[in-house]
Amino acid sequence: MPVPDRFRAFRIHNDDAGYHSGIEQVSLDDLSPGELVIRVAHSSVNYKDALAGTGAGKILRRFPLVGGIDVAGHVVASRDPGFREGDAVLITGCGQSETRDGGYADYARLEAKSAVHLPVGLDLRESMILGTAGFTAALALLRLQENRQTPDLGPLVVTGATGGVGSLAIDIFSRAGYEVHAVSGKAAQAPYLHAIGAREVLGRDALATTRPLESARFGGGLDTVGGPMLVSLLAQTAPYGSVASAGLAASAELDATVMPFILRGVSLLGIAASGTPRVLRDEVWRRLSSDWKPAHLATICTQDVALDALPAVFDAMLAGGAQGRTLVTL
Ligand SMILES: NC(=O)c1ccc[n+]([C@@H]2O[C@H](COP(=O)([O-])OP(=O)(O)OC[C@H]3O[C@@H](n4cnc5c(N)ncnc54)[C@H](OP(=O)(O)O)[C@@H]3O)[C@@H](O)[C@H]2O)c1
């Protein structure tokens, strides 16, 4: 299928005019090299996209780049034997909107080594409601289970619960048989959190402690917030439970003692979705499209926007106001 000479892209610049981003017309030759060209169907908005799109965080390592760390669509041209015209593919992370052009465009040029065939069990829209956020939540569960996290150890806490990673983690963890306790600053969203699988909804202060060890109320959890929230969760995790650290929505600091580690055998697991080795990446998508496919994707997808809505979505997200996932439809 021919690609038009010019098409729309949401591009991020850092030049003499300062840091700026917006919709412009580009051509295929403007995009990073790759063996595949796809007609983009959907992308999504992650916290990292908001940092990149506004310049609030140093995400891009070269300029200009098309934004969007996630992308899904159909192949329109392929120079790789593993992909044919018409194939449905997706990429999450893998340097998009960091070192390579990303998914906020009508067409994208992708590296075949990073592209994943859309798994049976997901459509393109569902794959981008999941996106990096769903991938991160499922990767966390994979790592927790590899570290022997079983439901009988106690409830799993999910912090930043109404956010993208948080919402999908609640759904996936509860589907996998864990009791989930959601920690959120949005008290009014308790019905939403219960509806997607949370057994208990706690306020942000509910975990707060400055003591190195508290009574072990939880089996472990997934933290997207960082700082004192993560330290407090470690102090309340049961012997041989694990806490997966995925985010820094509040803080990148970790001012903790070793007590949970040396007296309770608690583990702190790192989650880095972008650099996940291929074998693990394929396993995460296999689970997301089968037994861990979230049951409440329609509820969790709270917005479906076009490219021109991105600046407002970024601002709301950085202000902590995001709920669920924002899909981007091209
Ligand atoms: N490690 C990885 O590979 C990876 C992958 C994806 C995302 N992340 C990180 O995970 C975090 C969440 O990403 P996301 O895409 O889910 O973002 P998001 O949709 O904006 O969700 C973040 C949520 O965190 C909570 N929050 C925000 N500010 C807070 C504060 N000051 N104190 C406590 N809670 C706060 C809010 O939930 P409540 O109002 O419900 O508390 C907010 O909705 C980000 O830091 C992101 O960079 C990491």
Tab-separated table of C-alpha atoms and ligand atoms in Angstrom:
chain	number	residue	atom	x	y	z
A	1	MET	CA	0.000	0.000	0.000
A	2	PRO	CA	1.519	3.394	-0.949
A	3	VAL	CA	2.438	5.752	1.872
A	4	PRO	CA	1.462	9.408	1.284
A	5	ASP	CA	4.351	11.846	0.698
A	6	ARG	CA	3.367	13.814	3.801
A	7	PHE	CA	1.415	12.748	6.888
A	8	ARG	CA	0.708	13.970	10.412
A	9	ALA	CA	3.062	13.469	13.351
A	10	PHE	CA	3.210	14.877	16.895
A	11	ARG	CA	6.854	15.911	16.997
A	12	ILE	CA	9.028	17.096	19.885
A	13	HIS	CA	11.785	19.680	19.366
A	14	ASN	CA	14.437	21.269	21.561
A	15	ASP	CA	16.049	24.072	19.546
A	16	ASP	CA	16.615	27.822	19.440
A	17	ALA	CA	12.883	28.308	20.095
A	18	GLY	CA	13.148	26.204	23.290
A	19	TYR	CA	11.370	22.942	24.099
A	20	HIS	CA	8.211	22.629	22.015
A	21	SER	CA	5.968	19.961	20.542
A	22	GLY	CA	2.944	19.763	18.274
A	23	ILE	CA	1.401	18.349	15.134
A	24	GLU	CA	3.292	18.843	11.879
A	25	GLN	CA	3.583	17.253	8.446
A	26	VAL	CA	6.484	14.838	7.968
A	27	SER	CA	7.606	12.329	5.359
A	28	LEU	CA	8.833	8.765	5.777
A	29	ASP	CA	12.410	9.973	5.219
A	30	ASP	CA	12.125	12.121	8.337
A	31	LEU	CA	11.670	9.003	10.522
A	32	SER	CA	14.277	6.751	12.164
A	33	PRO	CA	15.357	3.846	9.951
A	34	GLY	CA	13.691	0.445	10.225
A	35	GLU	CA	12.654	-2.570	8.183
A	36	LEU	CA	8.910	-2.129	8.707
A	37	VAL	CA	6.522	0.668	7.810
A	38	ILE	CA	3.143	0.510	9.526
A	39	ARG	CA	-0.095	2.414	9.190
A	40	VAL	CA	-0.642	3.366	12.817
A	41	ALA	CA	-4.012	2.426	14.278
A	42	HIS	CA	-3.441	3.348	17.924
A	43	SER	CA	-0.906	4.588	20.429
A	44	SER	CA	-1.436	5.468	24.091
A	45	VAL	CA	-0.408	7.960	26.767
A	46	ASN	CA	1.979	6.875	29.502
A	47	TYR	CA	3.541	9.012	32.236
A	48	LYS	CA	6.798	8.914	30.258
A	49	ASP	CA	4.973	10.333	27.213
A	50	ALA	CA	3.807	13.257	29.337
A	51	LEU	CA	7.365	13.877	30.579
A	52	ALA	CA	8.683	13.676	27.009
A	53	GLY	CA	5.953	15.754	25.376
A	54	THR	CA	6.232	18.645	27.819
A	55	GLY	CA	9.941	18.515	28.643
A	56	ALA	CA	9.113	17.969	32.341
A	57	GLY	CA	11.535	15.019	32.266
A	58	LYS	CA	14.654	14.325	30.233
A	59	ILE	CA	13.366	11.432	28.142
A	60	LEU	CA	14.478	12.225	24.575
A	61	ARG	CA	18.157	11.715	23.881
A	62	ARG	CA	18.020	13.357	20.465
A	63	PHE	CA	15.808	15.920	18.733
A	64	PRO	CA	13.501	16.209	16.948
A	65	LEU	CA	11.591	12.958	17.475
A	66	VAL	CA	8.004	11.864	17.031
A	67	GLY	CA	6.503	11.224	20.497
A	68	GLY	CA	4.692	8.089	21.677
A	69	ILE	CA	6.467	5.147	23.338
A	70	ASP	CA	3.724	2.713	22.242
A	71	VAL	CA	2.407	1.933	18.763
A	72	ALA	CA	0.205	-0.648	17.039
A	73	GLY	CA	-0.948	-0.965	13.444
A	74	HIS	CA	-0.746	-2.871	10.172
A	75	VAL	CA	2.418	-3.416	8.143
A	76	VAL	CA	2.297	-1.600	4.782
A	77	ALA	CA	5.880	-2.417	3.748
A	78	SER	CA	8.434	-4.903	5.063
A	79	ARG	CA	12.084	-5.648	4.322
A	80	ASP	CA	12.131	-8.401	6.973
A	81	PRO	CA	11.123	-11.989	6.162
A	82	GLY	CA	9.368	-12.337	9.534
A	83	PHE	CA	6.707	-9.739	8.639
A	84	ARG	CA	4.371	-9.380	5.664
A	85	GLU	CA	2.148	-6.595	4.396
A	86	GLY	CA	-1.106	-6.664	6.341
A	87	ASP	CA	0.377	-8.161	9.529
A	88	ALA	CA	-0.850	-6.562	12.752
A	89	VAL	CA	2.104	-5.596	14.976
A	90	LEU	CA	2.889	-3.620	18.108
A	91	ILE	CA	5.854	-2.159	19.953
A	92	THR	CA	6.024	-0.866	23.517
A	93	GLY	CA	9.131	1.012	24.635
A	94	CYS	CA	12.293	-0.189	22.846
A	95	GLY	CA	13.658	3.348	22.533
A	96	GLN	CA	10.586	4.888	20.899
A	97	SER	CA	10.312	8.594	21.765
A	98	GLU	CA	13.708	8.275	23.415
A	99	THR	CA	16.271	7.531	20.716
A	100	ARG	CA	13.848	6.690	17.853
A	101	ASP	CA	10.678	8.197	16.423
A	102	GLY	CA	7.560	6.945	18.208
A	103	GLY	CA	3.914	6.170	17.590
A	104	TYR	CA	2.147	9.567	17.520
A	105	ALA	CA	1.921	9.654	13.707
A	106	ASP	CA	-0.181	8.315	10.858
A	107	TYR	CA	2.738	6.088	9.793
A	108	ALA	CA	5.702	4.705	11.740
A	109	ARG	CA	8.936	3.054	10.685
A	110	LEU	CA	9.922	0.231	13.055
A	111	GLU	CA	12.863	-2.063	13.684
A	112	ALA	CA	11.804	-5.670	13.064
A	113	LYS	CA	13.819	-6.875	16.076
A	114	SER	CA	11.544	-4.867	18.408
A	115	ALA	CA	8.187	-5.539	16.707
A	116	VAL	CA	5.805	-8.119	18.166
A	117	HIS	CA	3.123	-9.845	16.101
A	118	LEU	CA	-0.229	-8.957	17.653
A	119	PRO	CA	-0.968	-11.990	19.844
A	120	VAL	CA	-4.106	-14.012	19.184
A	121	GLY	CA	-6.588	-12.956	21.858
A	122	LEU	CA	-5.997	-9.198	21.523
A	123	ASP	CA	-7.105	-6.675	18.926
A	124	LEU	CA	-5.033	-3.578	18.102
A	125	ARG	CA	-7.174	-1.331	20.275
A	126	GLU	CA	-6.897	-3.649	23.297
A	127	SER	CA	-3.143	-3.965	22.785
A	128	MET	CA	-2.759	-0.194	23.152
A	129	ILE	CA	-5.158	0.102	26.092
A	130	LEU	CA	-2.602	-2.232	27.654
A	131	GLY	CA	0.499	-0.599	26.087
A	132	THR	CA	3.535	-0.014	28.263
A	133	ALA	CA	1.310	0.277	31.344
A	134	GLY	CA	-0.187	-3.203	30.965
A	135	PHE	CA	3.159	-4.629	29.944
A	136	THR	CA	4.702	-3.182	33.128
A	137	ALA	CA	1.964	-4.565	35.388
A	138	ALA	CA	2.242	-8.049	33.873
A	139	LEU	CA	6.049	-7.972	33.960
A	140	ALA	CA	5.814	-7.120	37.657
A	141	LEU	CA	3.544	-10.111	38.300
A	142	LEU	CA	5.858	-12.385	36.342
A	143	ARG	CA	8.804	-11.264	38.472
A	144	LEU	CA	6.800	-11.520	41.723
A	145	GLN	CA	5.779	-15.081	40.876
A	146	GLU	CA	9.310	-16.034	39.851
A	147	ASN	CA	10.196	-14.932	43.374
A	148	ARG	CA	7.534	-17.247	44.869
A	149	GLN	CA	4.830	-14.656	45.566
A	150	THR	CA	1.696	-16.731	46.227
A	151	PRO	CA	-1.759	-15.470	47.258
A	152	ASP	CA	-1.433	-17.122	50.695
A	153	LEU	CA	1.407	-14.708	51.633
A	154	GLY	CA	-1.240	-11.979	51.932
A	155	PRO	CA	-2.779	-9.141	49.903
A	156	LEU	CA	-0.823	-7.357	47.181
A	157	VAL	CA	-0.748	-3.572	47.485
A	158	VAL	CA	-0.920	-1.461	44.306
A	159	THR	CA	0.064	2.207	44.725
A	160	GLY	CA	-0.835	4.996	42.280
A	161	ALA	CA	-3.920	2.841	41.906
A	162	THR	CA	-6.051	4.987	39.595
A	163	GLY	CA	-3.162	5.513	37.151
A	164	GLY	CA	-2.513	3.436	34.031
A	165	VAL	CA	-0.051	0.949	35.517
A	166	GLY	CA	-1.998	0.859	38.793
A	167	SER	CA	-5.407	0.208	37.208
A	168	LEU	CA	-4.130	-2.584	34.968
A	169	ALA	CA	-2.156	-4.161	37.840
A	170	ILE	CA	-5.306	-4.286	39.976
A	171	ASP	CA	-7.190	-6.077	37.213
A	172	ILE	CA	-4.347	-8.484	36.312
A	173	PHE	CA	-3.364	-9.350	39.899
A	174	SER	CA	-6.949	-9.996	40.979
A	175	ARG	CA	-7.540	-12.136	37.875
A	176	ALA	CA	-4.466	-14.144	38.820
A	177	GLY	CA	-6.001	-14.960	42.230
A	178	TYR	CA	-4.469	-12.324	44.525
A	179	GLU	CA	-6.395	-10.112	46.932
A	180	VAL	CA	-5.547	-6.548	45.874
A	181	HIS	CA	-5.434	-3.499	48.158
A	182	ALA	CA	-5.397	-0.276	46.136
A	183	VAL	CA	-3.699	2.868	47.484
A	184	SER	CA	-5.037	6.046	45.914
A	185	GLY	CA	-5.183	9.775	46.529
A	186	LYS	CA	-8.578	9.941	44.788
A	187	ALA	CA	-11.126	8.904	47.435
A	188	ALA	CA	-13.995	9.602	45.029
A	189	GLN	CA	-12.669	6.898	42.682
A	190	ALA	CA	-13.124	4.055	45.195
A	191	PRO	CA	-16.108	2.640	43.223
A	192	TYR	CA	-13.933	2.555	40.061
A	193	LEU	CA	-11.136	0.739	41.918
A	194	HIS	CA	-13.558	-1.828	43.395
A	195	ALA	CA	-15.132	-2.336	39.958
A	196	ILE	CA	-11.778	-3.273	38.361
A	197	GLY	CA	-10.853	-5.765	41.088
A	198	ALA	CA	-9.638	-4.057	44.282
A	199	ARG	CA	-10.853	-5.708	47.502
A	200	GLU	CA	-9.804	-2.755	49.714
A	201	VAL	CA	-9.206	0.904	48.825
A	202	LEU	CA	-6.791	2.808	51.079
A	203	GLY	CA	-5.870	6.504	51.194
A	204	ARG	CA	-2.288	7.576	50.475
A	205	ASP	CA	-1.653	8.048	54.224
A	206	ALA	CA	-2.863	4.576	55.165
A	207	LEU	CA	0.574	2.997	54.779
A	208	ALA	CA	2.556	5.911	56.211
A	209	THR	CA	5.147	5.003	58.832
A	210	THR	CA	8.640	6.141	59.726
A	211	ARG	CA	9.484	2.895	61.556
A	212	PRO	CA	11.798	0.441	59.776
A	213	LEU	CA	9.408	-2.447	60.510
A	214	GLU	CA	5.670	-2.487	61.169
A	215	SER	CA	3.298	-5.403	61.546
A	216	ALA	CA	3.348	-7.373	58.295
A	217	ARG	CA	-0.051	-6.501	56.813
A	218	PHE	CA	0.647	-7.294	53.178
A	219	GLY	CA	2.109	-10.083	51.101
A	220	GLY	CA	3.906	-7.535	48.900
A	221	GLY	CA	2.897	-5.351	45.997
A	222	LEU	CA	3.645	-3.089	43.090
A	223	ASP	CA	4.736	0.485	43.725
A	224	THR	CA	4.445	3.162	41.031
A	225	VAL	CA	4.956	6.122	43.375
A	226	GLY	CA	8.443	5.787	44.969
A	227	GLY	CA	9.821	7.667	47.998
A	228	PRO	CA	8.238	7.192	51.448
A	229	MET	CA	5.333	5.154	49.986
A	230	LEU	CA	7.716	2.435	48.781
A	231	VAL	CA	9.699	2.470	52.032
A	232	SER	CA	6.489	2.146	54.087
A	233	LEU	CA	5.300	-0.764	51.971
A	234	LEU	CA	8.608	-2.602	52.455
A	235	ALA	CA	8.241	-2.143	56.234
A	236	GLN	CA	4.800	-3.810	56.190
A	237	THR	CA	5.543	-6.722	53.839
A	238	ALA	CA	5.313	-10.270	55.163
A	239	PRO	CA	8.344	-12.553	55.488
A	240	TYR	CA	9.608	-13.594	52.057
A	241	GLY	CA	7.131	-11.360	50.286
A	242	SER	CA	8.258	-9.109	47.433
A	243	VAL	CA	7.670	-5.536	46.346
A	244	ALA	CA	8.110	-4.611	42.693
A	245	SER	CA	9.298	-1.038	42.139
A	246	ALA	CA	8.140	0.423	38.828
A	247	GLY	CA	7.665	4.152	39.247
A	248	LEU	CA	8.440	7.547	40.703
A	249	ALA	CA	5.155	9.446	40.402
A	250	ALA	CA	5.932	11.068	43.798
A	251	SER	CA	9.684	10.657	44.201
A	252	ALA	CA	12.824	8.974	42.898
A	253	GLU	CA	14.259	8.836	46.444
A	254	LEU	CA	14.652	5.632	48.443
A	255	ASP	CA	15.506	6.469	52.051
A	256	ALA	CA	15.138	3.026	53.622
A	257	THR	CA	16.808	0.707	56.152
A	258	VAL	CA	17.883	-2.863	55.408
A	259	MET	CA	15.604	-4.224	58.196
A	260	PRO	CA	12.858	-5.669	55.938
A	261	PHE	CA	15.523	-7.430	53.885
A	262	ILE	CA	17.642	-8.939	56.680
A	263	LEU	CA	14.941	-9.636	59.277
A	264	ARG	CA	12.056	-10.708	57.007
A	265	GLY	CA	13.724	-11.808	53.791
A	266	VAL	CA	11.652	-9.241	51.883
A	267	SER	CA	12.716	-8.692	48.256
A	268	LEU	CA	12.708	-5.479	46.265
A	269	LEU	CA	12.324	-6.260	42.554
A	270	GLY	CA	13.196	-3.794	39.808
A	271	ILE	CA	10.865	-3.414	36.835
A	272	ALA	CA	12.216	-1.855	33.616
A	273	ALA	CA	9.703	-2.352	30.825
A	274	SER	CA	11.629	-0.572	28.100
A	275	GLY	CA	14.721	-2.758	28.140
A	276	THR	CA	13.040	-6.134	28.709
A	277	PRO	CA	14.893	-8.964	26.938
A	278	ARG	CA	13.000	-10.389	23.940
A	279	VAL	CA	12.261	-13.770	25.536
A	280	LEU	CA	10.645	-12.109	28.570
A	281	ARG	CA	8.815	-9.629	26.317
A	282	ASP	CA	7.202	-12.459	24.334
A	283	GLU	CA	6.209	-14.245	27.559
A	284	VAL	CA	4.563	-11.088	28.970
A	285	TRP	CA	2.481	-10.582	25.781
A	286	ARG	CA	1.531	-14.271	25.761
A	287	ARG	CA	0.135	-13.921	29.303
A	288	LEU	CA	-1.527	-10.544	28.588
A	289	SER	CA	-3.407	-12.076	25.666
A	290	SER	CA	-4.499	-15.204	27.539
A	291	ASP	CA	-4.903	-15.990	31.239
A	292	TRP	CA	-3.858	-12.513	32.439
A	293	LYS	CA	-5.881	-10.535	29.899
A	294	PRO	CA	-7.593	-7.863	32.040
A	295	ALA	CA	-11.319	-8.339	32.427
A	296	HIS	CA	-12.125	-4.612	32.614
A	297	LEU	CA	-10.306	-3.008	29.673
A	298	ALA	CA	-13.387	-1.052	28.614
A	299	THR	CA	-13.718	0.505	32.090
A	300	ILE	CA	-9.989	1.210	32.382
A	301	CYS	CA	-9.858	2.959	28.983
A	302	THR	CA	-11.263	6.270	30.177
A	303	GLN	CA	-10.328	8.393	27.144
A	304	ASP	CA	-9.882	7.850	23.406
A	305	VAL	CA	-8.245	10.953	21.920
A	306	ALA	CA	-6.784	12.314	18.688
A	307	LEU	CA	-3.291	13.845	18.342
A	308	ASP	CA	-4.493	17.391	18.983
A	309	ALA	CA	-5.666	16.486	22.515
A	310	LEU	CA	-2.225	15.320	23.652
A	311	PRO	CA	-0.948	18.551	25.317
A	312	ALA	CA	-3.990	18.749	27.607
A	313	VAL	CA	-3.749	15.029	28.448
A	314	PHE	CA	-0.048	15.432	29.326
A	315	ASP	CA	-0.746	18.345	31.671
A	316	ALA	CA	-3.528	16.474	33.505
A	317	MET	CA	-1.328	13.414	33.890
A	318	LEU	CA	1.638	15.338	35.312
A	319	ALA	CA	-0.733	17.005	37.791
A	320	GLY	CA	-1.604	13.499	39.104
A	321	GLY	CA	-5.098	13.744	37.661
A	322	ALA	CA	-4.983	10.754	35.309
A	323	GLN	CA	-7.424	7.914	35.754
A	324	GLY	CA	-7.024	4.658	33.858
A	325	ARG	CA	-5.637	4.612	30.337
A	326	THR	CA	-5.775	7.131	27.511
A	327	LEU	CA	-5.891	5.547	24.076
A	328	VAL	CA	-4.714	7.558	21.069
A	329	THR	CA	-6.505	6.790	17.799
A	330	LEU	CA	-4.968	7.841	14.478
B	1	LIG	N1	9.573	0.912	35.310
B	1	LIG	C1	8.916	0.913	34.164
B	1	LIG	O1	9.240	0.209	33.233
B	1	LIG	C2	7.710	1.797	34.042
B	1	LIG	C3	6.743	1.572	33.066
B	1	LIG	C4	5.584	2.372	33.048
B	1	LIG	C5	5.456	3.392	33.992
B	1	LIG	N2	6.440	3.608	34.894
B	1	LIG	C6	6.321	4.634	35.922
B	1	LIG	O2	5.208	4.300	36.746
B	1	LIG	C7	4.587	5.496	37.220
B	1	LIG	C8	3.112	5.457	36.842
B	1	LIG	O3	2.998	5.507	35.420
B	1	LIG	P1	1.546	5.625	34.744
B	1	LIG	O4	1.759	5.650	33.290
B	1	LIG	O5	0.643	4.654	35.396
B	1	LIG	O6	1.160	7.106	35.239
B	1	LIG	P2	-0.283	7.701	35.602
B	1	LIG	O7	-1.321	7.055	34.783
B	1	LIG	O8	-0.116	9.182	35.584
B	1	LIG	O9	-0.504	7.234	37.122
B	1	LIG	C9	0.239	7.765	38.189
B	1	LIG	C10	-0.627	7.721	39.445
B	1	LIG	O10	0.237	7.889	40.581
B	1	LIG	C11	-0.481	8.558	41.614
B	1	LIG	N3	0.276	9.767	41.989
B	1	LIG	C12	0.562	10.822	41.194
B	1	LIG	N4	1.264	11.736	41.888
B	1	LIG	C13	1.430	11.234	43.120
B	1	LIG	C14	2.087	11.714	44.299
B	1	LIG	N5	2.706	12.899	44.326
B	1	LIG	N6	2.056	10.940	45.388
B	1	LIG	C15	1.454	9.734	45.358
B	1	LIG	N7	0.805	9.234	44.281
B	1	LIG	C16	0.817	9.976	43.171
B	1	LIG	C17	-1.851	8.910	41.051
B	1	LIG	O11	-2.736	7.837	41.430
B	1	LIG	P3	-3.745	7.971	42.703
B	1	LIG	O12	-4.352	9.338	42.599
B	1	LIG	O13	-4.701	6.866	42.529
B	1	LIG	O14	-2.908	7.858	43.950
B	1	LIG	C18	-1.634	8.840	39.553
B	1	LIG	O15	-2.831	8.591	38.858
B	1	LIG	C19	5.371	6.653	36.607
B	1	LIG	O16	6.356	7.084	37.525
B	1	LIG	C20	6.034	6.028	35.397
B	1	LIG	O17	7.202	6.722	35.021
B	1	LIG	C21	7.554	2.829	34.919
